[in-house]
Short mmCIF file of C-alpha atoms in Angstrom, two decimals:
data_model
loop_
_atom_site.label_atom_id
_atom_site.label_comp_id
_atom_site.label_asym_id
_atom_site.label_seq_id
_atom_site.Cartn_x
_atom_site.Cartn_y
_atom_site.Cartn_z
CA MET A 1 25.68 11.04 -23.36
CA PRO A 2 25.83 7.29 -23.99
CA ASP A 3 24.65 6.29 -27.46
CA THR A 4 21.83 4.26 -25.92
CA LEU A 5 20.00 7.18 -24.23
CA LYS A 6 18.70 9.99 -26.34
CA PHE A 7 16.83 13.21 -25.34
CA GLU A 8 15.49 15.43 -28.07
CA VAL A 9 14.05 18.88 -27.34
CA ARG A 10 11.30 19.02 -29.89
CA ASP A 11 9.48 22.27 -29.30
CA ILE A 12 10.00 25.55 -27.33
CA PRO A 13 7.01 27.79 -27.99
CA HIS A 14 9.07 31.03 -28.12
CA PRO A 15 12.52 32.18 -26.87
CA ASP A 16 11.11 33.74 -23.72
CA CYS A 17 9.50 30.44 -22.66
CA SER A 18 11.19 28.06 -20.24
CA GLN A 19 8.77 25.14 -20.71
CA ARG A 20 9.57 22.72 -23.52
CA LEU A 21 8.53 19.55 -25.20
CA GLY A 22 10.91 16.68 -25.47
CA LEU A 23 11.32 12.89 -26.21
CA LEU A 24 13.34 10.64 -23.98
CA SER A 25 14.18 7.38 -25.70
CA LEU A 26 16.17 4.26 -25.10
CA PRO A 27 16.34 1.13 -27.33
CA GLY A 28 14.07 -1.56 -26.03
CA ARG A 29 12.09 0.81 -23.84
CA GLN A 30 8.89 2.87 -24.51
CA SER A 31 9.74 6.42 -25.58
CA ILE A 32 8.52 9.02 -23.00
CA ASN A 33 7.20 12.39 -24.26
CA THR A 34 8.06 15.18 -21.77
CA PRO A 35 6.96 16.82 -19.58
CA HIS A 36 5.93 13.58 -17.96
CA TYR A 37 6.27 11.66 -14.72
CA PHE A 38 7.95 8.50 -13.42
CA ALA A 39 5.92 6.41 -10.99
CA MET A 40 7.12 6.24 -7.42
CA SER A 41 7.84 2.75 -6.22
CA SER A 42 8.24 0.89 -2.89
CA ARG A 43 10.88 -1.76 -3.23
CA GLY A 44 10.55 -1.50 -6.92
CA CYS A 45 6.75 -1.93 -7.15
CA VAL A 46 4.15 0.80 -7.48
CA PRO A 47 2.16 0.58 -4.15
CA HIS A 48 -1.08 -1.49 -4.38
CA LEU A 49 -0.17 -2.59 -7.98
CA SER A 50 1.35 -5.92 -9.14
CA GLN A 51 3.70 -5.64 -12.08
CA ASP A 52 1.07 -7.45 -14.17
CA THR A 53 -1.57 -4.87 -13.33
CA VAL A 54 0.89 -2.04 -14.18
CA LYS A 55 1.42 -3.56 -17.65
CA ALA A 56 -2.19 -4.44 -18.41
CA ASN A 57 -4.10 -1.55 -16.84
CA THR A 58 -1.95 1.51 -16.67
CA ASN A 59 0.14 3.59 -19.03
CA ILE A 60 3.12 3.90 -16.69
CA ARG A 61 6.30 4.09 -18.79
CA GLY A 62 8.95 4.76 -16.12
CA ILE A 63 9.61 3.68 -12.57
CA TYR A 64 11.81 5.30 -9.89
CA ALA A 65 13.29 2.85 -7.49
CA ALA A 66 15.47 3.98 -4.49
CA LEU A 67 18.50 1.99 -3.50
CA GLU A 68 17.71 2.39 0.32
CA ASP A 69 14.60 0.20 -0.33
CA PHE A 70 16.78 -2.79 -1.06
CA ILE A 71 19.36 -2.53 1.76
CA GLU A 72 17.94 -5.14 4.13
CA LYS A 73 21.06 -6.09 6.14
CA SER A 74 23.84 -4.29 7.84
CA VAL A 75 26.39 -2.79 5.51
CA GLU A 76 28.86 -5.52 6.23
CA LYS A 77 26.56 -8.12 4.64
CA ILE A 78 25.77 -8.38 0.98
CA PRO A 79 22.10 -7.57 0.13
CA VAL A 80 20.15 -10.38 -1.58
CA ILE A 81 19.67 -8.40 -4.69
CA HIS A 82 23.42 -8.19 -5.34
CA ASP A 83 23.60 -11.92 -5.97
CA PHE A 84 20.24 -12.43 -7.60
CA PRO A 85 20.53 -15.03 -10.49
CA LEU A 86 20.22 -13.79 -14.01
CA GLN A 87 19.49 -15.39 -17.33
CA ASN A 88 19.26 -14.38 -20.98
CA GLY A 89 21.10 -11.01 -20.67
CA GLU A 90 18.68 -9.63 -18.00
CA THR A 91 19.79 -6.87 -15.59
CA ARG A 92 19.65 -7.60 -11.95
CA LEU A 93 17.30 -4.98 -10.54
CA ARG A 94 14.80 -5.32 -13.35
CA ARG A 95 14.57 -9.02 -12.82
CA PHE A 96 14.46 -8.78 -9.03
CA ILE A 97 11.39 -6.49 -9.15
CA ALA A 98 9.88 -8.29 -12.23
CA LEU A 99 9.58 -5.08 -14.13
CA GLN A 100 8.35 -5.09 -17.68
CA GLU A 101 11.06 -4.94 -20.28
CA ASP A 102 9.84 -1.72 -21.94
CA ALA A 103 9.55 0.47 -18.87
CA LEU A 104 12.37 2.91 -18.25
CA LEU A 105 14.05 2.23 -14.77
CA VAL A 106 15.59 5.04 -12.85
CA THR A 107 17.58 4.53 -9.59
CA GLY A 108 18.70 6.98 -6.93
CA PRO A 109 20.04 6.58 -3.43
CA ARG A 110 16.99 7.77 -1.56
CA ARG A 111 13.21 7.58 -1.76
CA HIS A 112 11.10 10.55 -2.66
CA PRO A 113 10.22 12.23 -0.42
CA PRO A 114 12.81 10.70 1.94
CA VAL A 115 12.34 10.35 5.63
CA PRO A 116 14.79 12.90 7.09
CA ALA A 117 17.88 11.19 8.45
CA ARG A 118 19.17 11.79 11.97
CA ALA A 119 22.88 11.94 11.14
CA ALA A 120 24.57 14.41 8.80
CA ASN A 121 26.28 13.35 5.62
CA THR A 122 30.04 12.84 5.64
CA ASN A 123 32.81 13.35 3.14
CA THR A 124 32.40 9.83 1.83
CA GLY A 125 28.63 9.18 2.12
CA ILE A 126 25.08 10.24 2.83
CA SER A 127 22.65 9.26 5.59
CA ILE A 128 19.77 6.94 4.55
CA GLN A 129 16.92 5.07 6.11
CA THR A 130 16.88 1.24 5.61
CA ALA A 131 14.67 -1.55 6.71
CA LEU A 132 16.88 -1.84 9.85
CA GLY A 133 16.91 1.91 10.59
CA PHE A 134 19.23 4.81 9.72
CA SER A 135 22.65 4.18 8.19
CA THR A 136 25.27 5.66 5.97
CA LEU A 137 25.53 4.82 2.29
CA GLU A 138 29.14 5.21 1.29
CA SER A 139 29.89 6.42 -2.25
CA ASP A 140 31.96 3.34 -3.11
CA ASP A 141 29.03 1.03 -1.96
CA TYR A 142 26.58 3.06 -3.98
CA VAL A 143 28.75 2.69 -7.10
CA GLU A 144 29.14 -1.04 -6.60
CA ALA A 145 25.38 -1.48 -6.03
CA VAL A 146 24.35 0.36 -9.23
CA GLN A 147 27.00 -1.49 -11.21
CA ARG A 148 25.36 -4.80 -10.11
CA MET A 149 21.76 -3.58 -10.42
CA ARG A 150 22.22 -1.77 -13.80
CA PRO A 151 19.15 0.40 -14.08
CA ASP A 152 18.67 2.49 -17.19
CA ILE A 153 19.43 5.80 -15.43
CA VAL A 154 21.46 6.35 -12.29
CA LEU A 155 21.14 9.54 -10.23
CA SER A 156 24.39 10.54 -8.63
CA MET A 157 24.49 11.11 -4.92
CA ALA A 158 24.12 14.78 -3.80
CA ASP A 159 25.28 16.36 -0.58
CA TYR A 160 21.78 17.58 0.33
CA GLU A 161 19.99 17.10 3.59
CA TYR A 162 16.28 17.08 2.88
CA SER A 163 15.06 18.51 6.27
CA LYS A 164 17.58 21.24 6.79
CA ARG A 165 18.67 24.55 5.21
CA PRO A 166 22.41 24.46 4.72
CA GLY A 167 24.48 26.96 6.66
CA VAL A 168 27.33 28.97 5.15
CA LYS A 169 30.02 26.53 6.07
CA ARG A 170 27.93 23.59 4.82
CA VAL A 171 27.37 25.19 1.52
CA GLU A 172 31.10 25.39 0.88
CA LYS A 173 31.33 21.61 1.17
CA MET A 174 28.22 20.64 -0.76
CA GLY A 175 29.72 21.20 -4.34
CA ASP A 176 33.04 19.49 -3.46
CA ARG A 177 31.43 16.44 -2.01
CA THR A 178 28.90 16.16 -4.85
CA LEU A 179 31.62 16.48 -7.43
CA ALA A 180 33.70 13.89 -5.68
CA TRP A 181 30.81 11.40 -5.65
CA PHE A 182 30.08 11.98 -9.40
CA HIS A 183 33.77 11.32 -10.10
CA ASP A 184 33.41 7.96 -8.18
CA LEU A 185 30.40 7.09 -10.32
CA VAL A 186 32.07 7.94 -13.61
CA ALA A 187 35.20 5.92 -12.47
CA GLY A 188 32.98 2.90 -11.63
CA PHE A 189 31.48 2.73 -15.08
CA GLY A 190 34.63 3.92 -16.96
CA ASP A 191 36.32 0.58 -17.67
CA GLU A 192 33.28 -1.48 -18.66
CA THR A 193 33.02 -3.41 -21.92
CA ASN A 194 30.37 -2.71 -24.56
CA GLU A 195 28.77 -6.08 -23.82
CA LEU A 196 27.20 -4.78 -20.72
CA PRO A 197 23.99 -2.65 -20.96
CA GLN A 198 24.80 0.97 -20.87
CA VAL A 199 23.81 3.12 -17.93
CA ALA A 200 23.10 6.81 -18.26
CA LEU A 201 24.43 9.05 -15.39
CA PHE A 202 22.52 12.08 -14.17
CA ALA A 203 24.43 14.77 -12.21
CA PRO A 204 22.87 16.74 -9.38
CA VAL A 205 22.11 20.39 -9.38
CA LEU A 206 22.20 21.48 -5.76
CA PRO A 207 19.34 23.44 -4.28
CA ILE A 208 21.54 26.49 -3.54
CA GLU A 209 22.32 29.74 -5.43
CA ALA A 210 23.95 29.43 -8.81
CA GLY A 211 27.01 31.27 -7.63
CA GLN A 212 27.45 28.89 -4.74
CA GLN A 213 27.77 25.91 -6.95
CA SER A 214 29.46 27.50 -10.01
CA ASP A 215 32.84 25.84 -9.41
CA TYR A 216 31.16 22.43 -9.20
CA LEU A 217 29.09 22.92 -12.33
CA ASN A 218 31.92 24.53 -14.33
CA THR A 219 34.07 21.42 -13.60
CA LEU A 220 31.29 19.16 -14.88
CA GLN A 221 31.05 21.18 -17.99
CA GLN A 222 34.86 21.37 -18.70
CA ASP A 223 35.95 17.95 -17.60
CA LEU A 224 33.01 15.63 -17.48
CA ALA A 225 30.44 16.88 -19.97
CA LYS A 226 30.60 13.70 -22.10
CA ARG A 227 29.65 11.54 -19.09
CA VAL A 228 26.71 13.79 -17.91
CA SER A 229 23.57 12.30 -19.55
CA GLY A 230 21.13 14.50 -17.71
CA TRP A 231 20.43 16.55 -14.53
CA VAL A 232 18.63 15.68 -11.33
CA LEU A 233 17.17 18.73 -9.45
CA TYR A 234 15.88 19.09 -5.87
CA ASP A 235 14.52 22.58 -6.42
CA ALA A 236 13.05 23.69 -9.76
CA ALA A 237 14.49 27.22 -9.24
CA SER A 238 17.90 25.68 -9.55
CA ILE A 239 17.42 25.25 -13.31
CA ASP A 240 19.01 28.67 -13.89
CA ALA A 241 22.28 27.35 -12.46
CA ILE A 242 22.67 24.75 -15.26
CA PRO A 243 25.44 25.83 -17.66
CA THR A 244 24.08 27.16 -20.94
CA ALA A 245 26.03 24.66 -23.06
CA MET A 246 24.36 21.74 -21.19
CA ARG A 247 20.76 22.95 -20.97
CA HIS A 248 19.65 20.63 -23.80
CA LEU A 249 20.11 17.63 -21.40
CA PRO A 250 16.99 16.18 -19.66
CA ARG A 251 16.02 17.56 -16.24
CA PHE A 252 14.76 14.98 -13.76
CA GLY A 253 13.00 16.48 -10.67
CA LEU A 254 12.90 15.08 -7.19
CA THR A 255 11.20 18.28 -6.12
CA ASP A 256 8.57 19.09 -3.59
CA ILE A 257 5.24 18.65 -5.49
CA ARG A 258 2.08 18.41 -3.42
CA GLY A 259 -0.44 18.67 -6.25
CA PRO A 260 -1.00 19.60 -9.95
CA HIS A 261 -0.53 23.37 -9.32
CA GLU A 262 3.12 22.77 -8.42
CA ILE A 263 3.56 20.60 -11.50
CA LEU A 264 2.40 23.50 -13.69
CA ASP A 265 4.67 25.93 -11.87
CA GLN A 266 7.73 23.65 -12.48
CA VAL A 267 6.89 22.78 -15.96
CA ALA A 268 6.81 26.52 -16.62
CA LEU A 269 10.34 26.71 -15.14
CA GLY A 270 11.52 23.98 -17.66
CA LEU A 271 11.51 20.67 -15.71
CA ASP A 272 11.07 17.67 -17.94
CA ALA A 273 10.34 14.74 -15.61
CA PHE A 274 8.88 14.30 -12.19
CA VAL A 275 8.46 11.76 -9.40
CA LEU A 276 5.08 12.41 -7.89
CA SER A 277 4.27 11.08 -4.33
CA PHE A 278 0.81 12.74 -4.18
CA ILE A 279 -0.73 10.16 -6.45
CA GLY A 280 0.00 7.31 -3.90
CA ASP A 281 -0.92 9.57 -0.99
CA ALA A 282 -4.35 10.33 -2.49
CA THR A 283 -4.85 6.62 -3.21
CA ASP A 284 -4.01 5.77 0.41
CA ALA A 285 -6.51 8.34 1.66
CA GLY A 286 -9.31 6.85 -0.41
CA ILE A 287 -9.42 9.81 -2.78
CA ALA A 288 -10.20 9.52 -6.54
CA LEU A 289 -8.49 12.28 -8.45
CA THR A 290 -10.78 14.29 -10.72
CA PHE A 291 -8.77 17.34 -11.95
CA THR A 292 -8.35 18.01 -15.58
CA PHE A 293 -6.13 20.43 -17.52
CA PRO A 294 -6.91 23.14 -18.39
CA GLY A 295 -10.31 22.83 -16.68
CA PRO A 296 -13.72 24.16 -17.42
CA GLU A 297 -14.40 27.80 -18.27
CA LEU A 298 -15.70 29.39 -15.12
CA SER A 299 -17.32 32.71 -14.75
CA GLN A 300 -16.39 33.15 -11.05
CA SER A 301 -12.88 34.14 -10.19
CA ARG A 302 -12.41 31.92 -7.09
CA SER A 303 -11.19 28.42 -7.10
CA ASP A 304 -14.03 26.03 -6.04
CA LEU A 305 -13.55 22.70 -7.91
CA ALA A 306 -12.11 19.88 -5.84
CA LEU A 307 -8.95 18.06 -7.05
CA GLY A 308 -10.58 14.69 -6.02
CA ILE A 309 -13.46 12.87 -4.49
CA ASP A 310 -13.35 11.43 -0.92
CA MET A 311 -14.79 7.87 -1.41
CA TRP A 312 -15.48 7.21 2.24
CA PRO A 313 -18.81 9.09 2.90
CA ARG A 314 -22.00 7.12 2.81
CA ALA A 315 -23.26 9.20 -0.08
CA HIS A 316 -21.43 6.77 -2.34
CA VAL A 317 -23.10 3.59 -0.98
CA SER A 318 -25.72 3.39 -3.73
CA ASP A 319 -24.09 5.55 -6.39
CA VAL A 320 -23.63 3.37 -9.42
CA SER A 321 -21.88 6.09 -11.53
CA PRO A 322 -18.10 5.74 -12.32
CA LEU A 323 -15.57 7.59 -10.39
CA VAL A 324 -15.39 10.21 -13.20
CA GLU A 325 -17.75 10.42 -16.08
CA ASP A 326 -16.27 9.61 -19.44
CA CYS A 327 -13.07 8.39 -17.82
CA THR A 328 -11.50 5.43 -19.78
CA CYS A 329 -9.46 3.87 -17.02
CA TYR A 330 -10.00 0.23 -16.05
CA ALA A 331 -11.73 1.15 -12.81
CA CYS A 332 -14.27 3.58 -14.39
CA ARG A 333 -14.94 1.19 -17.27
CA ASN A 334 -15.70 -1.84 -15.08
CA HIS A 335 -16.79 -0.64 -11.69
CA HIS A 336 -18.86 2.11 -9.93
CA ARG A 337 -18.56 4.30 -6.87
CA ALA A 338 -20.80 2.07 -4.74
CA PHE A 339 -18.56 -0.98 -5.35
CA ILE A 340 -15.39 0.91 -4.57
CA ARG A 341 -16.97 2.42 -1.37
CA HIS A 342 -17.98 -1.10 -0.31
CA LEU A 343 -14.41 -2.25 -0.81
CA LEU A 344 -13.00 0.54 1.29
CA ASP A 345 -15.59 -0.17 3.98
CA ALA A 346 -14.57 -3.87 4.03
CA LYS A 347 -10.86 -2.90 3.93
CA GLU A 348 -10.39 -4.94 0.80
CA MET A 349 -7.06 -4.21 -0.89
CA LEU A 350 -8.84 -4.17 -4.30
CA ALA A 351 -10.23 -0.81 -3.34
CA TRP A 352 -6.77 0.80 -3.33
CA VAL A 353 -5.76 -1.20 -6.43
CA LEU A 354 -8.71 0.45 -8.47
CA LEU A 355 -8.04 3.84 -6.98
CA GLN A 356 -4.39 3.57 -7.83
CA VAL A 357 -5.18 2.58 -11.47
CA HIS A 358 -7.67 5.52 -11.79
CA ASN A 359 -5.41 8.04 -10.18
CA HIS A 360 -2.39 7.28 -12.42
CA HIS A 361 -4.68 7.43 -15.43
CA THR A 362 -5.88 10.85 -14.35
CA VAL A 363 -2.29 12.13 -14.15
CA ASP A 364 -1.49 10.51 -17.45
CA ILE A 365 -4.26 12.53 -19.14
CA PHE A 366 -3.19 15.65 -17.30
CA PHE A 367 0.32 15.51 -18.78
CA VAL A 368 -0.99 14.75 -22.22
CA ASN A 369 -3.12 17.94 -22.14
CA VAL A 370 -0.13 19.81 -20.64
CA ARG A 371 2.01 18.82 -23.62
CA GLN A 372 -0.76 19.76 -26.05
CA SER A 373 -1.12 23.15 -24.40
CA ILE A 374 2.63 23.85 -24.76
CA ARG A 375 2.42 22.78 -28.37
CA ARG A 376 -0.48 25.15 -29.16
CA GLY A 377 1.23 28.06 -27.26
CA THR A 378 -1.53 28.50 -24.86
CA PHE A 379 0.24 27.09 -21.73
CA GLU A 380 0.26 30.36 -19.64
CA ARG A 381 -3.43 31.09 -20.34
CA ASP A 382 -4.34 27.51 -19.63
CA CYS A 383 -2.45 27.57 -16.32
CA GLU A 384 -4.38 30.71 -15.37
CA LEU A 385 -7.65 28.94 -16.05
CA PHE A 386 -6.64 25.92 -14.10
CA ASN A 387 -5.61 27.95 -11.09
CA LYS A 388 -8.99 29.73 -11.16
CA ALA A 389 -10.96 26.48 -11.51
CA PHE A 390 -9.38 24.18 -8.98
CA GLN A 391 -8.63 24.42 -5.24
CA ARG A 392 -4.98 23.96 -4.38
CA ASP A 393 -5.51 21.40 -1.57
CA PHE A 394 -6.86 17.87 -1.83
CA PRO A 395 -10.11 17.07 0.08
CA VAL A 396 -9.57 15.83 3.66
CA THR A 397 -10.17 12.14 3.90
CA THR A 398 -12.85 10.93 6.31
CA GLY A 399 -11.76 7.38 6.36
CA LYS A 400 -8.67 5.26 7.46
CA GLY A 401 -6.39 3.98 4.71
CA PRO A 402 -4.12 1.04 4.75
CA ARG A 403 -1.34 0.59 7.34
CA LEU A 404 1.47 3.16 7.21
CA ARG A 405 4.72 1.89 5.99
CA GLY A 406 8.12 2.65 7.66
CA TYR A 407 9.36 4.94 4.97
CA GLN A 408 6.32 7.19 5.21
CA VAL A 409 6.89 8.59 8.59
CA LYS A 410 9.79 9.55 10.93
CA SER A 411 9.39 8.14 14.43
CA GLY A 412 10.53 10.09 17.40
CA PRO A 413 11.28 8.95 20.99
CA ALA A 414 8.28 7.79 23.14
CA GLU A 415 5.80 8.18 20.20
CA PRO A 416 2.63 6.00 20.29
CA ARG A 417 2.25 3.34 17.66
CA ARG A 418 0.89 4.77 14.48
CA ASN A 419 -0.64 1.51 13.30
CA PRO A 420 -3.04 -0.33 15.74
CA PRO A 421 -2.12 -3.94 16.46
CA ALA A 422 -3.27 -6.23 13.60
CA PHE A 423 -3.82 -9.14 15.92
CA GLN A 424 -4.87 -9.66 19.46
CA SER A 425 -4.72 -12.57 21.92
CA LEU A 426 -7.48 -15.07 21.39
CA GLU A 427 -7.50 -15.89 25.08
CA ASP A 428 -8.14 -12.22 26.02
CA ALA A 429 -10.91 -12.01 23.46
CA HIS A 430 -12.44 -15.28 24.81
CA LYS A 431 -12.42 -13.88 28.35
CA ARG A 432 -13.94 -10.57 27.35
CA LEU A 433 -16.76 -12.24 25.37
CA ALA A 434 -17.50 -14.88 28.15
CA GLU A 435 -18.04 -11.95 30.62
CA ALA A 436 -20.24 -10.00 28.21
CA PRO A 437 -23.98 -10.55 28.25
CA LEU A 438 -25.42 -12.16 25.20
CA PRO A 439 -26.84 -9.53 22.78
CA SER A 440 -30.57 -9.42 22.46
CA SER A 441 -32.40 -10.04 19.18
CA ALA A 442 -32.97 -6.38 18.88
CA ALA A 443 -29.28 -5.36 19.15
CA ASP A 444 -27.96 -3.25 16.32
CA GLY A 445 -24.39 -2.83 15.03
CA GLU A 446 -23.43 -0.33 17.68
CA ASP A 447 -24.63 -2.70 20.44
CA LEU A 448 -22.58 -5.61 18.96
CA GLU A 449 -19.44 -3.46 18.67
CA ARG A 450 -19.88 -2.10 22.21
CA GLN A 451 -20.08 -5.65 23.60
CA GLY A 452 -17.07 -6.81 21.54
CA PHE A 453 -18.96 -9.25 19.24
CA ALA A 454 -18.36 -7.38 15.94
CA GLU A 455 -16.96 -4.25 14.40
CA LYS A 456 -19.52 -1.97 12.85
CA LEU A 457 -18.84 -0.86 9.23
CA THR A 458 -20.20 2.44 8.30
#
């Protein structure tokens, strides 16, 4: 592991436990106590939050940024970020996205969760989705890109297709391809001078049986152990495949997590860091997260507490209480439910800003309590209490969130538009209004909307 990146396993409750406490540290960056999460980004920014807001009003200490977010042109042309000007020893990706200096920056080839690609991976590259559609990211191009961008941690490419279960013949290739791509990454960073910022390389653990990737992992252990700074996993159950001599390294999860119950399950298996897409999904849906760990003591055995509050119903119109009582986030300290409900109704972007700040704070506190529970040795009992107290699914939203972004959905042939047109012809609107009778003085909102004069807000 490079001298700059350090991971220290600080506590394992007892030998039979897989969950553990750790500290991930890098000079010049905020240390991250694990288990913890890295915020998911869109083109390097947490959705709905400016970088100033992240620094001033959240406790986000790490960002995950995918390379496919920054591929704007065809592969024959150089993306803008590759030639972005630098000054005072800055690194290119951090300056391009204006990320604060003390946040840890992790880069991988694909978003999480990725839009399933149409084409299969090849011996030299993986299929990705860019702003111009699906393409192939060659291993050499990936190495060149991360050399220029220089994040703190680079996740090596893995021969793993996110929407398909690999067949027998495919499994035989996965380890060989993934090993070759890690070799390319090591070679790309092998001849650099000490004047450049060090980059830590995380090797993939494939989501297949341990025996099916034993040759690949054994080669990493025997020949490349000094260059492996950590592991990236796509299935938490794959932790068992990690060689015993390398289990002290940090484990970064790009796993399927749909809510806090899955976080607890994967912490119990020994995962150290997560990228969580459900935080942004809840924010987009207008849901304020309310779950706590381990949760209140309940006499009933069934799970009945909601994981969040749908902020769209009219019940919040005159509610001047905070999103969550005793919450110390910026949104709860300065605003109330009625104000946020009004912002959602008016489709003001500030609504999603405040919800995003609150939801990240809720998850921050959740992980703080998880680490305390592991330290006390009560993690298993606390997980049982949480599972009894809270429902597994988030509430169904009753409103309409912001426009869907291209990386959130996979479009098929002849599908209708998922976002309604944002604009319409003024001439068409003028003709429609000219033909409509003038509304009477007794007309209400429904009448005005029906005649095309206004849109009724609930």
